[in-house]
Each structure stands twice: as structure tokens, then as C-alpha cells.
C-alpha positions as YAML, in Angstrom:
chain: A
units: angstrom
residues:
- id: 1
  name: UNK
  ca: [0.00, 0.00, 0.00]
- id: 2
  name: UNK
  ca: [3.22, 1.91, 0.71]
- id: 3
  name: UNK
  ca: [4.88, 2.38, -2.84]
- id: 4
  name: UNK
  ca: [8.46, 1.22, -2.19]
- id: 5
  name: UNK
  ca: [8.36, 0.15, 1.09]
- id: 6
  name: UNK
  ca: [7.46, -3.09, 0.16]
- id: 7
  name: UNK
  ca: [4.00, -3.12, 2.01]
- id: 8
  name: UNK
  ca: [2.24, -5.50, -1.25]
- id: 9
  name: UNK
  ca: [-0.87, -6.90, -1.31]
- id: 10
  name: UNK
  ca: [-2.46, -9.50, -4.14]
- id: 11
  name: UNK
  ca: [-5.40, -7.74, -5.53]
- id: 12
  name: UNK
  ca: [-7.61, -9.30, -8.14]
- id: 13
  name: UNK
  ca: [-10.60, -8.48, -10.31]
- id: 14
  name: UNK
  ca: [-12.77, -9.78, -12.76]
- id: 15
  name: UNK
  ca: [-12.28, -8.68, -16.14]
- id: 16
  name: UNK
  ca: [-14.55, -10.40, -18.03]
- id: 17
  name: UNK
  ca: [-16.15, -6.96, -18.82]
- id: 18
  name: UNK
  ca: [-12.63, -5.44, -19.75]
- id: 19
  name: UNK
  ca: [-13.97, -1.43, -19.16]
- id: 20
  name: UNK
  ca: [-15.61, -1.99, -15.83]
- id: 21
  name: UNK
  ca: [-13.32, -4.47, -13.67]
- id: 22
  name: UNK
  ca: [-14.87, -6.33, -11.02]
- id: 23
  name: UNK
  ca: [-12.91, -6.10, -7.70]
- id: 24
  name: UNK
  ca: [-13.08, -10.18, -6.65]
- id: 25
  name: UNK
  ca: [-10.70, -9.55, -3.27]
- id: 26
  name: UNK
  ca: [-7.49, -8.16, -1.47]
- id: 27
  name: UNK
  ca: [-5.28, -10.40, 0.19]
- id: 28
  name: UNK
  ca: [-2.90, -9.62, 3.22]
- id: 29
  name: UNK
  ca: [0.24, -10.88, 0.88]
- id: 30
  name: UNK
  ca: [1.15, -11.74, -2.31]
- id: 31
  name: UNK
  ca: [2.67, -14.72, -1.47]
- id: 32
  name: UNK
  ca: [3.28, -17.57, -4.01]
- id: 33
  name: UNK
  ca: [1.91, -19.88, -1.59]
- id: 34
  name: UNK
  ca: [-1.09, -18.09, -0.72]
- id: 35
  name: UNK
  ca: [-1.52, -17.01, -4.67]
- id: 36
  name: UNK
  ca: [-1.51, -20.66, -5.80]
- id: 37
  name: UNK
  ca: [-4.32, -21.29, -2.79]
- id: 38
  name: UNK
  ca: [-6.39, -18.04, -4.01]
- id: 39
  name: UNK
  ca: [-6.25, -19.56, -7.47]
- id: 40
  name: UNK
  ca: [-7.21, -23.18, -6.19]
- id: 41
  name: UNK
  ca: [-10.46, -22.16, -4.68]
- id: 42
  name: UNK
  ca: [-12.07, -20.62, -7.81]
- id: 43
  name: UNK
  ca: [-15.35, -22.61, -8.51]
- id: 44
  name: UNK
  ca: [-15.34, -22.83, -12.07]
- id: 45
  name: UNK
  ca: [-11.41, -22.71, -13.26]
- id: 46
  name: UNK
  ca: [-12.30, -24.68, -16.57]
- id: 47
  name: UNK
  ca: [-13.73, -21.36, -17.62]
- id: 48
  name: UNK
  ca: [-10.50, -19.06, -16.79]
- id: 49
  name: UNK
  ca: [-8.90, -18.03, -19.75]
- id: 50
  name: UNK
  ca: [-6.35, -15.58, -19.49]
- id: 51
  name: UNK
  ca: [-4.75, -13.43, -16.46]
- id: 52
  name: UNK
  ca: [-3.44, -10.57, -16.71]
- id: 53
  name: UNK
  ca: [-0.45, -9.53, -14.18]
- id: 54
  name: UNK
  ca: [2.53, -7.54, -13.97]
- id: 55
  name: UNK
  ca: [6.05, -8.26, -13.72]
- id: 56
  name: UNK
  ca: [6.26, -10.13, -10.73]
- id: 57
  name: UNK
  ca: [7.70, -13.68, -11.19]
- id: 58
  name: UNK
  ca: [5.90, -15.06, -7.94]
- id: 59
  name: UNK
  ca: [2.69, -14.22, -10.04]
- id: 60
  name: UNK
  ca: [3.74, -16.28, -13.34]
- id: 61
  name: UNK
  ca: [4.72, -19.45, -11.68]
- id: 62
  name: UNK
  ca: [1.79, -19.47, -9.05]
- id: 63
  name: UNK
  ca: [-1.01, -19.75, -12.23]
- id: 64
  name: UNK
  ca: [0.82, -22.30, -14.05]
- id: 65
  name: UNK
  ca: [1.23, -24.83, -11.09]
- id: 66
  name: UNK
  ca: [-3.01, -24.04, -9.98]
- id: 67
  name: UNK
  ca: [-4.35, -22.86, -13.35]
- id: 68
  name: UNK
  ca: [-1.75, -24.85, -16.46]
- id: 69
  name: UNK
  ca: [-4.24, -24.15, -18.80]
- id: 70
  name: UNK
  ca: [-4.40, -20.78, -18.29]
- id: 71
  name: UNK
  ca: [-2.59, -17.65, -20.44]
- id: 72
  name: UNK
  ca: [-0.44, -15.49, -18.77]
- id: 73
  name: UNK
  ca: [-0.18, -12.17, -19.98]
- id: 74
  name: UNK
  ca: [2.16, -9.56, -19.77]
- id: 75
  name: UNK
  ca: [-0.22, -5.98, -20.13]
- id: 76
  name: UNK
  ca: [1.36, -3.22, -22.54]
- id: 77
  name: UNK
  ca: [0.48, -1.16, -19.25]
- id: 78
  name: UNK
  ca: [3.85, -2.46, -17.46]
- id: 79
  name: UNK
  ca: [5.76, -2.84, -20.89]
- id: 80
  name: UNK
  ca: [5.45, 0.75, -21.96]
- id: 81
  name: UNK
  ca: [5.90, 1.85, -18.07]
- id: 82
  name: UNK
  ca: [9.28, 0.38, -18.62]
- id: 83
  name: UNK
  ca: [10.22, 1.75, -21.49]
- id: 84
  name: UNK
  ca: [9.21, 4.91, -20.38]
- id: 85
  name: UNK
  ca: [11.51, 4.58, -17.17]
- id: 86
  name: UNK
  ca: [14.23, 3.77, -19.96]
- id: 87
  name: UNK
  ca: [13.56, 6.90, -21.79]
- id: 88
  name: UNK
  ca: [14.04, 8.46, -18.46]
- id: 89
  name: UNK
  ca: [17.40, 7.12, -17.75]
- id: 90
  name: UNK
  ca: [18.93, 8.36, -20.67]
- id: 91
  name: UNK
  ca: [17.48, 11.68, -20.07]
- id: 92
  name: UNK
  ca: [19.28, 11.84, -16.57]
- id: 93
  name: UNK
  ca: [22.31, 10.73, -18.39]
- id: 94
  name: UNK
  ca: [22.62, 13.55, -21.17]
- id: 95
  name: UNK
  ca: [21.44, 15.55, -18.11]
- id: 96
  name: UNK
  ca: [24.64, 15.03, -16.49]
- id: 97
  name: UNK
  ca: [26.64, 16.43, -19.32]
- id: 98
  name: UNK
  ca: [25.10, 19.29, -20.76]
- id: 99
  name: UNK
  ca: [25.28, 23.04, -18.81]
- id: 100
  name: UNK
  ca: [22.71, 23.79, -15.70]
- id: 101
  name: UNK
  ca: [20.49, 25.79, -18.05]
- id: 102
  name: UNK
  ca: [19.73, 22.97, -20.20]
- id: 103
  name: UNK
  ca: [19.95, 20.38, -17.73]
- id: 104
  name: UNK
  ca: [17.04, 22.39, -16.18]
- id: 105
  name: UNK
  ca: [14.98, 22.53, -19.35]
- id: 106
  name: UNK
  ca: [15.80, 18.98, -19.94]
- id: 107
  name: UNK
  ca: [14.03, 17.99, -16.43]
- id: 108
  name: UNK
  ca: [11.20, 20.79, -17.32]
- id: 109
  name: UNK
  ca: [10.73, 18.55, -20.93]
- id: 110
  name: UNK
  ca: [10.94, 15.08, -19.35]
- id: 111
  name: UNK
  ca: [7.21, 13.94, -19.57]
- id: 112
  name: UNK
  ca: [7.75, 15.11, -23.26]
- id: 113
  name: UNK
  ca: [10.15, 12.57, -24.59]
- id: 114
  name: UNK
  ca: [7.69, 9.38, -23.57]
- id: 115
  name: UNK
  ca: [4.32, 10.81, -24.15]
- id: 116
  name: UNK
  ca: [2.73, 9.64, -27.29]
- id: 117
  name: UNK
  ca: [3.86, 11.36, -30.87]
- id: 118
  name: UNK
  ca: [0.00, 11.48, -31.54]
- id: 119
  name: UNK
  ca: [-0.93, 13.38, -28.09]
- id: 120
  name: UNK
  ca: [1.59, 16.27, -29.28]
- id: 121
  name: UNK
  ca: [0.59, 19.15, -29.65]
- id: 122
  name: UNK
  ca: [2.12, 21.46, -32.77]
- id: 123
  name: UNK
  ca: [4.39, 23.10, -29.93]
- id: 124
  name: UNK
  ca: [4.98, 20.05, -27.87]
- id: 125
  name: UNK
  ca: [6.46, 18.56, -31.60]
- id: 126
  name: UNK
  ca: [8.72, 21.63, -32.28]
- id: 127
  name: UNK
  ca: [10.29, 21.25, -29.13]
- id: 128
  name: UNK
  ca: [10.77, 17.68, -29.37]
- id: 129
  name: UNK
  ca: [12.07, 18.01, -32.25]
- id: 130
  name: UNK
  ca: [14.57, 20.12, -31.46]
- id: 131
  name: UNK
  ca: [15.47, 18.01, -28.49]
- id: 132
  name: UNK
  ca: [16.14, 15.05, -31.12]
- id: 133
  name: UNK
  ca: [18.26, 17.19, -33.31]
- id: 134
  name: UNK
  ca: [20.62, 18.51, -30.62]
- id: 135
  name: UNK
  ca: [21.26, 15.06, -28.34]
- id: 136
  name: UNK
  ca: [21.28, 12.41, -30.55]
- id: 137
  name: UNK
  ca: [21.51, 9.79, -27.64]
- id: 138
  name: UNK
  ca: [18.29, 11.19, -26.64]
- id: 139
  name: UNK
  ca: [16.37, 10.76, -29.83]
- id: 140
  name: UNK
  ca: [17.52, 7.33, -30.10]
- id: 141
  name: UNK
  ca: [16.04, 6.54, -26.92]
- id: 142
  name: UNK
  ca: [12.61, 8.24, -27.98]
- id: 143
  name: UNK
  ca: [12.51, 6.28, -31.24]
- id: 144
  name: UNK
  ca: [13.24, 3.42, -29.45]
- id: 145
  name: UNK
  ca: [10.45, 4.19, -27.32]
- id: 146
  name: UNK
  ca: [8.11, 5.46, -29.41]
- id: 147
  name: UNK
  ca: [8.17, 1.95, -31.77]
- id: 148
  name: UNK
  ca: [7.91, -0.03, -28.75]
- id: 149
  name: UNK
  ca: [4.06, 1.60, -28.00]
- id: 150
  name: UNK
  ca: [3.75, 1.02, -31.83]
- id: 151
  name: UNK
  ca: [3.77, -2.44, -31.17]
- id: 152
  name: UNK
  ca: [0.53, -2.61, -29.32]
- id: 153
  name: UNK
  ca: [-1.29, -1.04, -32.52]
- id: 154
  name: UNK
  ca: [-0.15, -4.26, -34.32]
- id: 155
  name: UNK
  ca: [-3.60, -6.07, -35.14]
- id: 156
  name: UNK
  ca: [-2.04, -9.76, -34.44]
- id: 157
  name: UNK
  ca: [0.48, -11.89, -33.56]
- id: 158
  name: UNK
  ca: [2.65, -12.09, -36.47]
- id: 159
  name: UNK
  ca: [2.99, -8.62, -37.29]
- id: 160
  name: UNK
  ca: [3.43, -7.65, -33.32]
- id: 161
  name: UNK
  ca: [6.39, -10.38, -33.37]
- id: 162
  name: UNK
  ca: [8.30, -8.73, -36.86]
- id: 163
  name: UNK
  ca: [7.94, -5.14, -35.04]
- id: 164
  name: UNK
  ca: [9.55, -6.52, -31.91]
- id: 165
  name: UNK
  ca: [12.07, -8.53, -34.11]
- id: 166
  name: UNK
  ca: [12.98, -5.35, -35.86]
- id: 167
  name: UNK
  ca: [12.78, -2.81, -32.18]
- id: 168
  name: UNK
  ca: [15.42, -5.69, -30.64]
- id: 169
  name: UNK
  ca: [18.09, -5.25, -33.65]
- id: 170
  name: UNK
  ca: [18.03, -1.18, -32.99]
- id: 171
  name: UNK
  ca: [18.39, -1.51, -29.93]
- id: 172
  name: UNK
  ca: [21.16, -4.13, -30.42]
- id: 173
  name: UNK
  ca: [23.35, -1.68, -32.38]
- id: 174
  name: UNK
  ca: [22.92, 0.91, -30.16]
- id: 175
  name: UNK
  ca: [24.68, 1.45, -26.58]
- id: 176
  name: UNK
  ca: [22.32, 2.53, -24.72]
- id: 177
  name: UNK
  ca: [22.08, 0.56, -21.40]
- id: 178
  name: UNK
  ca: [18.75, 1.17, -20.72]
- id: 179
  name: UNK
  ca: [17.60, -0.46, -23.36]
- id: 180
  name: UNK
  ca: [19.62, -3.60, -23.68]
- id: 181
  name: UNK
  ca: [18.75, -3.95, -19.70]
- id: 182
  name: UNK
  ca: [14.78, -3.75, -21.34]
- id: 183
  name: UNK
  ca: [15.46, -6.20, -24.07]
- id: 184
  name: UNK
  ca: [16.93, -8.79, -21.09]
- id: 185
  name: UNK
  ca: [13.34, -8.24, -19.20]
- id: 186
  name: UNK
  ca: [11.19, -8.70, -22.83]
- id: 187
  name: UNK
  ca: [13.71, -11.48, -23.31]
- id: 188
  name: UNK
  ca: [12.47, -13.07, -19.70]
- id: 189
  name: UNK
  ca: [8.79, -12.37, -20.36]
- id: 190
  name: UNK
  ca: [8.46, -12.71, -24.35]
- id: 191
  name: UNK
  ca: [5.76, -15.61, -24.31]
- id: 192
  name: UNK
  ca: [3.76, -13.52, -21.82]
- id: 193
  name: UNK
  ca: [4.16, -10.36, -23.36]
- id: 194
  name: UNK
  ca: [2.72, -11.78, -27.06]
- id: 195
  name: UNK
  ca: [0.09, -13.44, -25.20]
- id: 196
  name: UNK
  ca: [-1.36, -10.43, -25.04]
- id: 197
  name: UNK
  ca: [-2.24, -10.49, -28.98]
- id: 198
  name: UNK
  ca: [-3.73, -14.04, -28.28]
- id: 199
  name: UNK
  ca: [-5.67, -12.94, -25.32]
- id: 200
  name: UNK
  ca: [-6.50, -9.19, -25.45]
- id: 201
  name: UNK
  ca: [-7.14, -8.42, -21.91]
- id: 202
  name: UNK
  ca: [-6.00, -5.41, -20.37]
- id: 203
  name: UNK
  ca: [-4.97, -4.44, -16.35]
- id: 204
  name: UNK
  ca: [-4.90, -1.17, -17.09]
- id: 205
  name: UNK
  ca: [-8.14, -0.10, -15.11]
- id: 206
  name: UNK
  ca: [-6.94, -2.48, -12.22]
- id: 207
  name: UNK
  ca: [-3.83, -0.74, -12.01]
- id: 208
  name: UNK
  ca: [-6.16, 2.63, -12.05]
- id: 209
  name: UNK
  ca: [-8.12, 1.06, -9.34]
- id: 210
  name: UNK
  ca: [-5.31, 0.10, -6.99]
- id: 211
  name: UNK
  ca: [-3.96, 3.81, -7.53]
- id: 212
  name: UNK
  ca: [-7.35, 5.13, -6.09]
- id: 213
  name: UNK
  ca: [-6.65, 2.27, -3.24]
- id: 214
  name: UNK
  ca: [-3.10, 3.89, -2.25]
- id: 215
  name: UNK
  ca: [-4.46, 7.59, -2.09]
- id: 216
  name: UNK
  ca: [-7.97, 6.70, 0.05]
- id: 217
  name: UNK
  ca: [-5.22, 4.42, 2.21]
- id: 218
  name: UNK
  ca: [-2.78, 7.61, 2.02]
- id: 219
  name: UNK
  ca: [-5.51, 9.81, 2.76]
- id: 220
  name: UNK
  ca: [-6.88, 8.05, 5.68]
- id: 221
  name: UNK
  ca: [-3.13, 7.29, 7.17]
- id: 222
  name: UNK
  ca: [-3.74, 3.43, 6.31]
- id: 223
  name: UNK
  ca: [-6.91, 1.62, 6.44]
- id: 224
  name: UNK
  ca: [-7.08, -2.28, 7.04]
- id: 225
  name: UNK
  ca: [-7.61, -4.50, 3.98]
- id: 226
  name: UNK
  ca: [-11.35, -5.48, 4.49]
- id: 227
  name: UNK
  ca: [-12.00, -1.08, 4.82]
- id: 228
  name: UNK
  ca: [-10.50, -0.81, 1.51]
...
């Protein structure tokens, strides 16, 4: 409930109807042990299909020893939220080497060089733009970005697989170590990530929901589990 102070709890929802998510329960932990039970007790498990988690190992082994016939997926949620911290740790590197006035616009631009090309607006683009031209490091990175969110606009499996194919060689030839430490993680999680163009669920509006849960918790200087 605490981010970063490792206070977790395993929340789950329904998402059979994908834009209104179901909140099922909150558990104390997020335990394998107690994960595996959770997904044990389910009445009808024949009729799972997919989950949806994030990155949390713990999560991935605990459905395929109570739920084998389940897909996992990986949601573009977590997979963009890492690029995106990627982006980020270029920027702090360039940061470092440029003088304090642009350093200080750089920090001012930040949300800039992850947010979507389409979401720009004419001024947003010029600046960007500009960005690109003058730190080339830095416009790798946002390319680099910017074709990974591409890849959940693919419309199936094959053609999300060639994008990825073709986003791991640029990243390959460049030296950025952001991204090569990304491409190890979509290594780790590749079957789960394309899942997702098998099974297109979505966590996004869980992750929404638990957001709400931390600021009512934050609000209320912490709440038990069954308040929440």
C-alpha cells in the first residue's frame, strides 16, 4: 500500500467486462503460496482463460502450477511503463553532461520525450524536435520508445512479433544501457508479453483502481484491507 516500502498486497478483479473491472478480493500478501491457494479455490477454473499480471515472477509461476491451462499475460500497461523509465534514464544521463540551463529545461521537458507522438501538440512537436536534433543519444532513446508503444497497434500476432524482431536489432546496435537492460526483461517475459495479442485483456483499469486504493489508504493514514 506503501509504494516502495514493500507493504504489497495481491489484488484481483474480474475482467470479463474489460472497461468496468470487477474487484473479486485483497489479500494480506502476495505470497506464491497463498496465490496458488487463491487460485485453487475458484469454482469454475475450466472457464478461466487468461490473467493478466505484472512483472512479478511469484505471479507467473503461481497460475501455471493451480491454473496450467491458463494464459499469462504480460499488459502493454507495465511494458510501456518500462520503457518509459528507460527513456528516463537516458534523459538523466545527457542531463549530467550538458550546462545547468539545459539540464534544467531537460528535467522541465521530461514527460515530453515518452508521451505519445499522436498526443503532441504542434508546440509540444517543435520542441521535441529540437530536443532530437541537438542530443542524438536522446532521440535514439525516444525512437526506441516510441516503436515499442507502436507495437501494441499491431492487429495480431505475427505482425506484433516482426515489429519486436525489428525494435530488438536497434536496440542491439545501439549502446544505450537502458535499453539492452529492457530487451533482457522482454527477453524473460516474451511468451507472456505476445500473449497479449492471443488474449486481449487489459490491467490497465486495475492498475487505475489500486492507484485510487493507495491515495484513500494515504488519505486516511492506512486503512485495514477489508475497509478498503
Amino acid at each position: 500500500m506503501a509504494k516502495g516500502k514493500g507493504s504489497y498486497r495481491l489484488v484481483v478483479y474480474d475482467l470479463t467486462v474489460p472497461w468496468r473491472p470487477q474487484l473479486l478480493l485483497i489479500h494480506d500478501t502476495r505470497k506464491k503460496e497463498d496465490v496458488i491457494s487463491i487460485l485453487q479455490s475458484f469454482s469454475i477454473p475450466e472457464c478461466i482463460i487468461g490473467i493478466a499480471i505484472d512483472m512479478w515472477e511469484p505471479y507467473k509461476t503461481a497460475i501455471e502450477t493451480a491454473l496450467p491451462h491458463v494464459l499469462v499475460v504480460i499488459d502493454a500497461f507495465h511494458v510501456v511503463q518500462a520503457s518509459t523509465k528507460a527513456v528516463d534514464e537516458v534523459r538523466k544521463k545527457v542531463q549530467a553532461k550538458v550546462s545547468k540551463e539545459q539540464s534544467l529545461a531537460l528535467k522541465q521537458d521530461k514527460d515530453l520525450f515518452s508521451k505519445p507522438i499522436e498526443e503532441l501538440t504542434p508546440e509540444e512537436g517543435e520542441r521535441l524536435q529540437a530536443w532530437q536534433q541537438s542530443m542524438p543519444e536522446l532521440a535514439q532513446a525516444i525512437s526506441l520508445h516510441q516503436k515499442l508503444r507502436a507495437l501494441y497497434r499491431c492487429r495480431d500476432y505475427e505482425d506484433a512479433l516482426s515489429l519486436l524482431a525489428e525494435w530488438e536489432r536497434e536496440v542491439l546496435a545501439t549502446s544505450l544501457e537502458s535499453f539492452h537492460k529492457l530487451l533482457k526483461t522482454i527477453w524473460n517475459w516474451l511468451p507472456e508479453i505476445m500473449n497479449r495479442f492471443i488474449c486481449k485483456i487489459s490491467n490497465a483499469k486495475t492498475e487505475g483502481k489500486n492507484n485510487q486504493l493507495r491515495a484513500m489508504n494515504k488519505q486516511g493514514f492506512g486503512y485495514s484491507v477489508h475497509s478498503l
